[in-house]
CSV table of N, CA, C and O in Angstrom, one decimal:
chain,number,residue,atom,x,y,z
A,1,UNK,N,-11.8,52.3,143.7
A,1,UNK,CA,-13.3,52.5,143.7
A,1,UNK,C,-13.8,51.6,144.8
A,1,UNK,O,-13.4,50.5,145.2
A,2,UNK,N,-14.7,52.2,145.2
A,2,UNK,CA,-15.5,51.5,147.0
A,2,UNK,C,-16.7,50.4,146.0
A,2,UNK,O,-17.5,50.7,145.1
A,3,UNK,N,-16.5,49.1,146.6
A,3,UNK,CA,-17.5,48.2,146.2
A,3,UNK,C,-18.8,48.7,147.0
A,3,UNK,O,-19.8,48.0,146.5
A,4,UNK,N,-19.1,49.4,147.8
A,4,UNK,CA,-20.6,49.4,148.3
A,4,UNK,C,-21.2,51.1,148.2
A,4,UNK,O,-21.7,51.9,148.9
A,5,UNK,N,-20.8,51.1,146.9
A,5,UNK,CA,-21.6,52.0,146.3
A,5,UNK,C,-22.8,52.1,146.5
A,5,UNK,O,-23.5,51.1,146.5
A,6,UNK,N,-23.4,53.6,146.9
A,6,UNK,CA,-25.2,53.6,146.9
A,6,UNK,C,-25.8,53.1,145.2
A,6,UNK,O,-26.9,52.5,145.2
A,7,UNK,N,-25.3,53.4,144.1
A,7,UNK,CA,-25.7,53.1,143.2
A,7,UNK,C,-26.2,51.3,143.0
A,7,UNK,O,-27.4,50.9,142.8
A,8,UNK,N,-25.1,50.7,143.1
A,8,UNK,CA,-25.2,49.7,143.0
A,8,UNK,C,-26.0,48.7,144.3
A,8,UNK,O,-25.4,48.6,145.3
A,9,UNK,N,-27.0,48.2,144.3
A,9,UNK,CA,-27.6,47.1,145.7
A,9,UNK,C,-26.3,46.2,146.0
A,9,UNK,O,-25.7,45.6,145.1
A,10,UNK,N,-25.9,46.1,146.8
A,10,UNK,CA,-25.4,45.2,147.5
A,10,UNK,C,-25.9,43.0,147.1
A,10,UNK,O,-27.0,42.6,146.7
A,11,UNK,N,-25.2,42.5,147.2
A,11,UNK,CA,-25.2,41.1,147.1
A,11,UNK,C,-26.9,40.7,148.1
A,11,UNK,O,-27.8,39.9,147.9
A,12,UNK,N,-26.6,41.4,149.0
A,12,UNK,CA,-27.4,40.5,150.3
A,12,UNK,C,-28.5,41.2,149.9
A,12,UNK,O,-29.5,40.6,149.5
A,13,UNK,N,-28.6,42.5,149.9
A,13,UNK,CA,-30.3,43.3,149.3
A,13,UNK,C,-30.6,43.0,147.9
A,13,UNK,O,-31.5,43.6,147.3
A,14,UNK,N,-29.7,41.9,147.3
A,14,UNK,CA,-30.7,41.6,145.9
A,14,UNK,C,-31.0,40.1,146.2
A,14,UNK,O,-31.9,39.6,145.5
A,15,UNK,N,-30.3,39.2,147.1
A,15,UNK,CA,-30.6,38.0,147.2
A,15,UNK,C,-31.7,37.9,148.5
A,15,UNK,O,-32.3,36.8,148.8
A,16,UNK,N,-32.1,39.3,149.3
A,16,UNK,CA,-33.4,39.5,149.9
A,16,UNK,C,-34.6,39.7,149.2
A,16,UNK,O,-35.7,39.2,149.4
A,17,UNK,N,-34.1,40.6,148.1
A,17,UNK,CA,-35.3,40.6,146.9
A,17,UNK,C,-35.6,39.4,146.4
A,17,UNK,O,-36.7,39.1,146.5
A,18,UNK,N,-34.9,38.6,145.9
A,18,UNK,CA,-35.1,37.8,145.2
A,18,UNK,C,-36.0,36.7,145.9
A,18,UNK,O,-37.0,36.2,145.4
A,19,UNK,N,-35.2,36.6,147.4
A,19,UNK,CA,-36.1,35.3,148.3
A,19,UNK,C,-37.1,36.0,148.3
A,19,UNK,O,-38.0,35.3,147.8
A,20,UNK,N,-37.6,37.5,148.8
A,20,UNK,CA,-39.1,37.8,148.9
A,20,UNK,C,-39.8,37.3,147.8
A,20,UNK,O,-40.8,36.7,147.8
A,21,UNK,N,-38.9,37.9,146.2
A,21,UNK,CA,-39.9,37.3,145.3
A,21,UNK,C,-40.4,35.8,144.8
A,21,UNK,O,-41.3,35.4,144.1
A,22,UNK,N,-39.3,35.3,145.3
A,22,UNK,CA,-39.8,33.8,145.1
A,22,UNK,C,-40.7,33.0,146.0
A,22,UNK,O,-41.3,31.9,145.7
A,23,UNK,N,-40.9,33.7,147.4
A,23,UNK,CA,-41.5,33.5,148.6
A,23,UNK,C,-43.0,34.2,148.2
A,23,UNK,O,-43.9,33.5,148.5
A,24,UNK,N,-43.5,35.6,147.5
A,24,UNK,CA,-44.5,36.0,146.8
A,24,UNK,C,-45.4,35.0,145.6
A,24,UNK,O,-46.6,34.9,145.6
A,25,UNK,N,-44.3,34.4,144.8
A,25,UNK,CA,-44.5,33.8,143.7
A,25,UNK,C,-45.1,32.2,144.6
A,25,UNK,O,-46.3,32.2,144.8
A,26,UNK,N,-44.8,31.7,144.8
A,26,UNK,CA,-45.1,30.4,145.8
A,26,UNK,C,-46.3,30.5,146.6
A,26,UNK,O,-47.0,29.5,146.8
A,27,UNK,N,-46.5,32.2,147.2
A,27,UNK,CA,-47.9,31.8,147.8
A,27,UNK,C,-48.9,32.3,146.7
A,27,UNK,O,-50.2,32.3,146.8
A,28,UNK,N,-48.4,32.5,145.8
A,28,UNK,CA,-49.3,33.3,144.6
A,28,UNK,C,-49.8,32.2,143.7
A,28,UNK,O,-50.9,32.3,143.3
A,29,UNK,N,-49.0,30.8,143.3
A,29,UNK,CA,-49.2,29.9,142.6
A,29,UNK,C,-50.3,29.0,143.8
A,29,UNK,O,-51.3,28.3,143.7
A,30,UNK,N,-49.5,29.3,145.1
A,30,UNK,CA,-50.6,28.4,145.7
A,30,UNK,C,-52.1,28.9,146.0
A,30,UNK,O,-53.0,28.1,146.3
A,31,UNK,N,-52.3,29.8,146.0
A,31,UNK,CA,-53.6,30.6,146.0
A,31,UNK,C,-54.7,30.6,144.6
A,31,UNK,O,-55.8,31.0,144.6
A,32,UNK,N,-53.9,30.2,143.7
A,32,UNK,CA,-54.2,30.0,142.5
A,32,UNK,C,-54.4,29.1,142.0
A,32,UNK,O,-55.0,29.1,140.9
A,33,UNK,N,-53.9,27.5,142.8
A,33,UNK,CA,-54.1,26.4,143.0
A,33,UNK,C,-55.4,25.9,143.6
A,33,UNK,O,-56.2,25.0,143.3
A,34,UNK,N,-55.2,26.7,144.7
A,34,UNK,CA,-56.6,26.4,145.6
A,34,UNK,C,-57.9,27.1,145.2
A,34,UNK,O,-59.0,26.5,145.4
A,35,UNK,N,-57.9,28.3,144.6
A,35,UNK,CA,-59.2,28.9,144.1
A,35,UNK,C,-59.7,28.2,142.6
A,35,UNK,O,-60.9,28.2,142.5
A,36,UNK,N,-58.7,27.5,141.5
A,36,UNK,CA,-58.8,26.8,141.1
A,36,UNK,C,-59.8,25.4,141.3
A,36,UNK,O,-60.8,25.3,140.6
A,37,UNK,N,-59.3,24.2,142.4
A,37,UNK,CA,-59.6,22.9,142.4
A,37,UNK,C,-60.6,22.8,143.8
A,37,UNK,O,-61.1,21.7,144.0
A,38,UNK,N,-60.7,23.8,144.6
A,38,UNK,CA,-61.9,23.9,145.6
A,38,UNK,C,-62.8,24.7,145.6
A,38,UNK,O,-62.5,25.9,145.2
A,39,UNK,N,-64.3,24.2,146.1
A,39,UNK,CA,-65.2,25.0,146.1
A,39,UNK,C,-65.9,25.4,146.9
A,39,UNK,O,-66.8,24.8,147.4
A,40,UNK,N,-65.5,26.6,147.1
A,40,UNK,CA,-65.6,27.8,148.4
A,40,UNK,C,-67.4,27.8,148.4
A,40,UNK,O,-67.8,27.7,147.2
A,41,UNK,N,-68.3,27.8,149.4
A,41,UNK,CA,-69.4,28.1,149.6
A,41,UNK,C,-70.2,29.2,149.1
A,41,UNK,O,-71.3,29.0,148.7
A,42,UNK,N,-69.3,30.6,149.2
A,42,UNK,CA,-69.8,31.7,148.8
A,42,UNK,C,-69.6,31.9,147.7
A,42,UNK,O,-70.3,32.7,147.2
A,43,UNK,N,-68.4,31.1,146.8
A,43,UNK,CA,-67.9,31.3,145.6
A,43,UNK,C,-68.2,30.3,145.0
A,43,UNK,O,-67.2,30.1,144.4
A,44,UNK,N,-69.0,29.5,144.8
A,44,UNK,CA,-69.6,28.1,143.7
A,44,UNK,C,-70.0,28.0,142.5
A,44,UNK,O,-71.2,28.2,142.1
A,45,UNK,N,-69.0,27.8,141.8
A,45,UNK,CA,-69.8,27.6,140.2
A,45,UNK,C,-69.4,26.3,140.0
A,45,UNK,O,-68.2,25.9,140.1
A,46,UNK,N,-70.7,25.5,139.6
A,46,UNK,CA,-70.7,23.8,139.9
A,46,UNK,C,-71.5,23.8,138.0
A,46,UNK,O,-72.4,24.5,137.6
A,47,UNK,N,-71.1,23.3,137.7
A,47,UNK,CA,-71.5,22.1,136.2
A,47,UNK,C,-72.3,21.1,136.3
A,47,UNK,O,-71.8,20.0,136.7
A,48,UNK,N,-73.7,21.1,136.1
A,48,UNK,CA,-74.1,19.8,136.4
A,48,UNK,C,-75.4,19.7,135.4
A,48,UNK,O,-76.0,20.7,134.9
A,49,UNK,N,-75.9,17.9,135.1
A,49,UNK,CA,-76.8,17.9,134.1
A,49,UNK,C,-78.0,17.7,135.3
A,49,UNK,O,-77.9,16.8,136.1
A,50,UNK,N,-79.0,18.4,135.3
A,50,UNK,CA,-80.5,17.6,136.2
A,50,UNK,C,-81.0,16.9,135.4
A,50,UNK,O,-81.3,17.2,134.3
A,51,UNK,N,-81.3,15.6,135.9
A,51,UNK,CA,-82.0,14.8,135.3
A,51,UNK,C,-83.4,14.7,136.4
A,51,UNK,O,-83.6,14.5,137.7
A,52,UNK,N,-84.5,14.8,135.2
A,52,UNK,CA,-86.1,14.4,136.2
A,52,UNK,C,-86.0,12.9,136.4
A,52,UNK,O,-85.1,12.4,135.7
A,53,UNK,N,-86.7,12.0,137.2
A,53,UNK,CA,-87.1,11.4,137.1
A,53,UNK,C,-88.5,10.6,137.3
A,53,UNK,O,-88.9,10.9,138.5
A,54,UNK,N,-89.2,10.1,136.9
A,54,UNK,CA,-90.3,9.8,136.9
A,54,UNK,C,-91.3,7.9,136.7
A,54,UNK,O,-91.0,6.9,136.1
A,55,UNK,N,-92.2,8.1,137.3
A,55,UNK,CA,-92.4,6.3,136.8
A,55,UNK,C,-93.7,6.5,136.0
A,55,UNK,O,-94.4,7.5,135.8
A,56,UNK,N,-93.7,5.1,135.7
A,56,UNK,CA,-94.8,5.0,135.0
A,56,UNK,C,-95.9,4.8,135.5
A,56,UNK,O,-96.8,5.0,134.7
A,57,UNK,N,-96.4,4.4,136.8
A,57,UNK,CA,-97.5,4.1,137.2
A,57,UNK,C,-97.6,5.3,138.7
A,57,UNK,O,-96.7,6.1,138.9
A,58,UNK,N,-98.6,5.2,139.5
A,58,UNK,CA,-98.7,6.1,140.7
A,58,UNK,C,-97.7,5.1,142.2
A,58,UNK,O,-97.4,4.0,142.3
A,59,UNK,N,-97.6,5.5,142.6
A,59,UNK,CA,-97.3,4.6,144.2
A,59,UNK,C,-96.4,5.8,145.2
A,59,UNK,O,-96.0,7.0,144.9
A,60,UNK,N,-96.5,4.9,146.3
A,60,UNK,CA,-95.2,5.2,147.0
A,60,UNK,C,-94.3,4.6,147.1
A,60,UNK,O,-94.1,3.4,146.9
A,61,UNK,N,-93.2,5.7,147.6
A,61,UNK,CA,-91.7,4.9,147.5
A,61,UNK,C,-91.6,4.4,148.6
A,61,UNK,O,-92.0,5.0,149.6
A,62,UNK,N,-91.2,3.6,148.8
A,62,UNK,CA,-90.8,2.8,150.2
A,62,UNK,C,-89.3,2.5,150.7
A,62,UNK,O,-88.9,2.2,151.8
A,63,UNK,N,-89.0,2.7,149.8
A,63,UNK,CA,-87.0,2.7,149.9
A,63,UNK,C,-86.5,3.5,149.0
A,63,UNK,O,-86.9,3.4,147.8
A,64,UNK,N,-85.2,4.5,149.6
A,64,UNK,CA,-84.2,5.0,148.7
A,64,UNK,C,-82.9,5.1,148.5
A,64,UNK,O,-82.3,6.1,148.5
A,65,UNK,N,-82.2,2.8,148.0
A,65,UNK,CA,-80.9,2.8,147.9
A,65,UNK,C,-80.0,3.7,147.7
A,65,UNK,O,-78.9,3.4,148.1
A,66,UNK,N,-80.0,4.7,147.1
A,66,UNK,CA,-79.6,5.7,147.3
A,66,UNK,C,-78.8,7.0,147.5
A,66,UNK,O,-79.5,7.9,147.1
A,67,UNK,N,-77.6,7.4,148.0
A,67,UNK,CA,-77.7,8.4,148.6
A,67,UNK,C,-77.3,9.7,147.7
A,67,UNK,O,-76.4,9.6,146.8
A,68,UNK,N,-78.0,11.2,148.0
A,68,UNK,CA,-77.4,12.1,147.6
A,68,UNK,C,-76.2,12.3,146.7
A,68,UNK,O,-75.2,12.0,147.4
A,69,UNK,N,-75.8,12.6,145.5
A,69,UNK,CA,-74.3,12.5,145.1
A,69,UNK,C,-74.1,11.4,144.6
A,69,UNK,O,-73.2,11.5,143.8
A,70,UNK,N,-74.3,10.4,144.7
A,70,UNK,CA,-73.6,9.2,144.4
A,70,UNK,C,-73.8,8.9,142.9
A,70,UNK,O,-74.8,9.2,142.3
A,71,UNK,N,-72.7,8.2,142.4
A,71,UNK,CA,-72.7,8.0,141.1
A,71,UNK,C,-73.7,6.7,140.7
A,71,UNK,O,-73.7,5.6,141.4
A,72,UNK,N,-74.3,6.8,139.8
A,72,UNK,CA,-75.3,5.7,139.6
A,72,UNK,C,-74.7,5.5,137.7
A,72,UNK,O,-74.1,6.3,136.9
A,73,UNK,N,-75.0,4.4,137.5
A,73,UNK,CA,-75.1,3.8,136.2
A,73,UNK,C,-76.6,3.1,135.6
A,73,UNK,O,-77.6,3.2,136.3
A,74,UNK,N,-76.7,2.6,134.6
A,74,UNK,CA,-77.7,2.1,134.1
A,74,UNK,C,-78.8,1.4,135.3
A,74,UNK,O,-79.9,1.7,135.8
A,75,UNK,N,-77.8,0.3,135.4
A,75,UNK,CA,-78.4,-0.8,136.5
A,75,UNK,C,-78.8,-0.7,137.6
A,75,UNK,O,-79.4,-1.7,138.1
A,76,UNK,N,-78.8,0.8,138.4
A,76,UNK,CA,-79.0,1.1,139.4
A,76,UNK,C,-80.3,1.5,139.8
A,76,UNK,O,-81.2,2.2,139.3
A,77,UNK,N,-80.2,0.7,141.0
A,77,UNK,CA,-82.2,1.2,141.4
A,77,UNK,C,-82.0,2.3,141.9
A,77,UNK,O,-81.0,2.7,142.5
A,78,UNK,N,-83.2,3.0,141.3
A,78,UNK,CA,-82.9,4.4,142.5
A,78,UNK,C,-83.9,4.6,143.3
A,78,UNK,O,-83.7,5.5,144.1
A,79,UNK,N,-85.1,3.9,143.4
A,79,UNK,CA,-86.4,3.9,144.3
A,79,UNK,C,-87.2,2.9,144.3
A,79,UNK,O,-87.6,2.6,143.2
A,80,UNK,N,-87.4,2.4,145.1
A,80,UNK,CA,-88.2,1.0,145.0
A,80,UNK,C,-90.0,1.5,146.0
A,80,UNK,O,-90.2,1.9,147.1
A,81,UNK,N,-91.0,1.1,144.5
A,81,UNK,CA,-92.6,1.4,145.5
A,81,UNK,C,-92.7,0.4,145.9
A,81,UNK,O,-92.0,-0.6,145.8
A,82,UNK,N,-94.1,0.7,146.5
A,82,UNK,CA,-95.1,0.1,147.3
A,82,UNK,C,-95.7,-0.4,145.8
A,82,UNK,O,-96.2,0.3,144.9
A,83,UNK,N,-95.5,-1.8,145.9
A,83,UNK,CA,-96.4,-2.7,145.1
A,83,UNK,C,-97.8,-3.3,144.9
A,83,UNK,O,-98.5,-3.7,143.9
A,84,UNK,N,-97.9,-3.2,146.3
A,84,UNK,CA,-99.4,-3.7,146.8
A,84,UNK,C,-100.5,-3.2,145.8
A,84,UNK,O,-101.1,-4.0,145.0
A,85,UNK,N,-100.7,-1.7,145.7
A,85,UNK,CA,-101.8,-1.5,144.4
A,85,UNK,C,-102.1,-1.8,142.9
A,85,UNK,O,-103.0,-1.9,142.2
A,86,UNK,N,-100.6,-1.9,142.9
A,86,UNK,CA,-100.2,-2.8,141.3
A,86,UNK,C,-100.4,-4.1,141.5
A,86,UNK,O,-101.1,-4.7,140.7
A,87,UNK,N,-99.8,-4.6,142.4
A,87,UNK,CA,-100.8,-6.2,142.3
A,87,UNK,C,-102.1,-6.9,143.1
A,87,UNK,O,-102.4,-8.0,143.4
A,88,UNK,N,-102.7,-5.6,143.2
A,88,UNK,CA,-103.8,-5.7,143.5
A,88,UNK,C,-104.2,-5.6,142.3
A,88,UNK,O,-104.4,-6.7,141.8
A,89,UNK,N,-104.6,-4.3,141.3
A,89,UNK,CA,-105.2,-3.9,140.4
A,89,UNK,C,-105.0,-5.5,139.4
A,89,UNK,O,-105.9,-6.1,138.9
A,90,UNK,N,-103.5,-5.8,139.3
A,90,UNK,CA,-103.2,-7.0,138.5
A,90,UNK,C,-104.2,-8.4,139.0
A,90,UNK,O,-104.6,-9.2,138.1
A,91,UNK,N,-104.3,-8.5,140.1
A,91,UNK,CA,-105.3,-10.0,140.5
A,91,UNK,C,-106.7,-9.6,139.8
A,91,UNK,O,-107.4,-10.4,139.3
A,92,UNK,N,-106.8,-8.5,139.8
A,92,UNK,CA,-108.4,-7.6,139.5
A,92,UNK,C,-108.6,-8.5,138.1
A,92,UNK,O,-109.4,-9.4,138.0
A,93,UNK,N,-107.6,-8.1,137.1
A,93,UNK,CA,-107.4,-8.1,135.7
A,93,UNK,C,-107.7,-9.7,135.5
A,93,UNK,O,-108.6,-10.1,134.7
A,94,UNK,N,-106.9,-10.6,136.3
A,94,UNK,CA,-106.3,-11.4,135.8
A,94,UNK,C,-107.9,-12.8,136.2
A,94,UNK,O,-108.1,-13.9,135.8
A,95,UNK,N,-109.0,-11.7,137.5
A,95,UNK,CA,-110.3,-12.3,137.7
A,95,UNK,C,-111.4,-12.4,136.7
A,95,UNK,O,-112.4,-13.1,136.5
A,96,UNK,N,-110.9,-11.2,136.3
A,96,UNK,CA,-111.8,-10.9,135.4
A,96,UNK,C,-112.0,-11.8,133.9
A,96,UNK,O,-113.1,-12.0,133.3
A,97,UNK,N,-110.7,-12.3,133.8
A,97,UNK,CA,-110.8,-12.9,132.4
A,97,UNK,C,-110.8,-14.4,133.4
A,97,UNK,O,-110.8,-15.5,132.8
């Protein structure tokens, strides 16, 4: 009986299959990797909490330690006013009595 039968694939056309499919599979996990853990411009779905923020009295801001993004905790200034009206108003108070 002839080993290269049409029936049967040959050694080298199944170990071609095989490399293509593992060569498929590798760009397939890596495509799946990347659409996963990056975030494409056109494609963005982002999680996030808004927080308002707000003061208690009127002014302007005069500084913003700050930048965009950055992670802040309790302690952190996030705007620093113009004082001058508040301690003006305060000398006001403090002539009065």
């Amino acid at each position: 009986m002839n080993d290269s039968s049409p029936s049967k694939p040959s050694n080298r056309k199944r170990l071609l299959f095989i490399g293509l499919g593992l060569i498929a599979l590798v760009f397939s996990a890596q495509w799946v990797y990347k659409r996963s853990y990056t975030v494409y411009l056109d494609d963005a779905h982002i999680a996030s909490n808004i927080v308002s923020i707000g003061s208690r009295v009127p002014g302007w801001i005069v500084e913003l330690p700050i930048s965009s993004g950055q992670r802040v905790d309790q302690q952190t200034i996030l705007a620093k006013m113009d004082a001058r009206q508040t301690e003006l108003s305060l000398r006001t108070i403090e002539l009065k009595i």
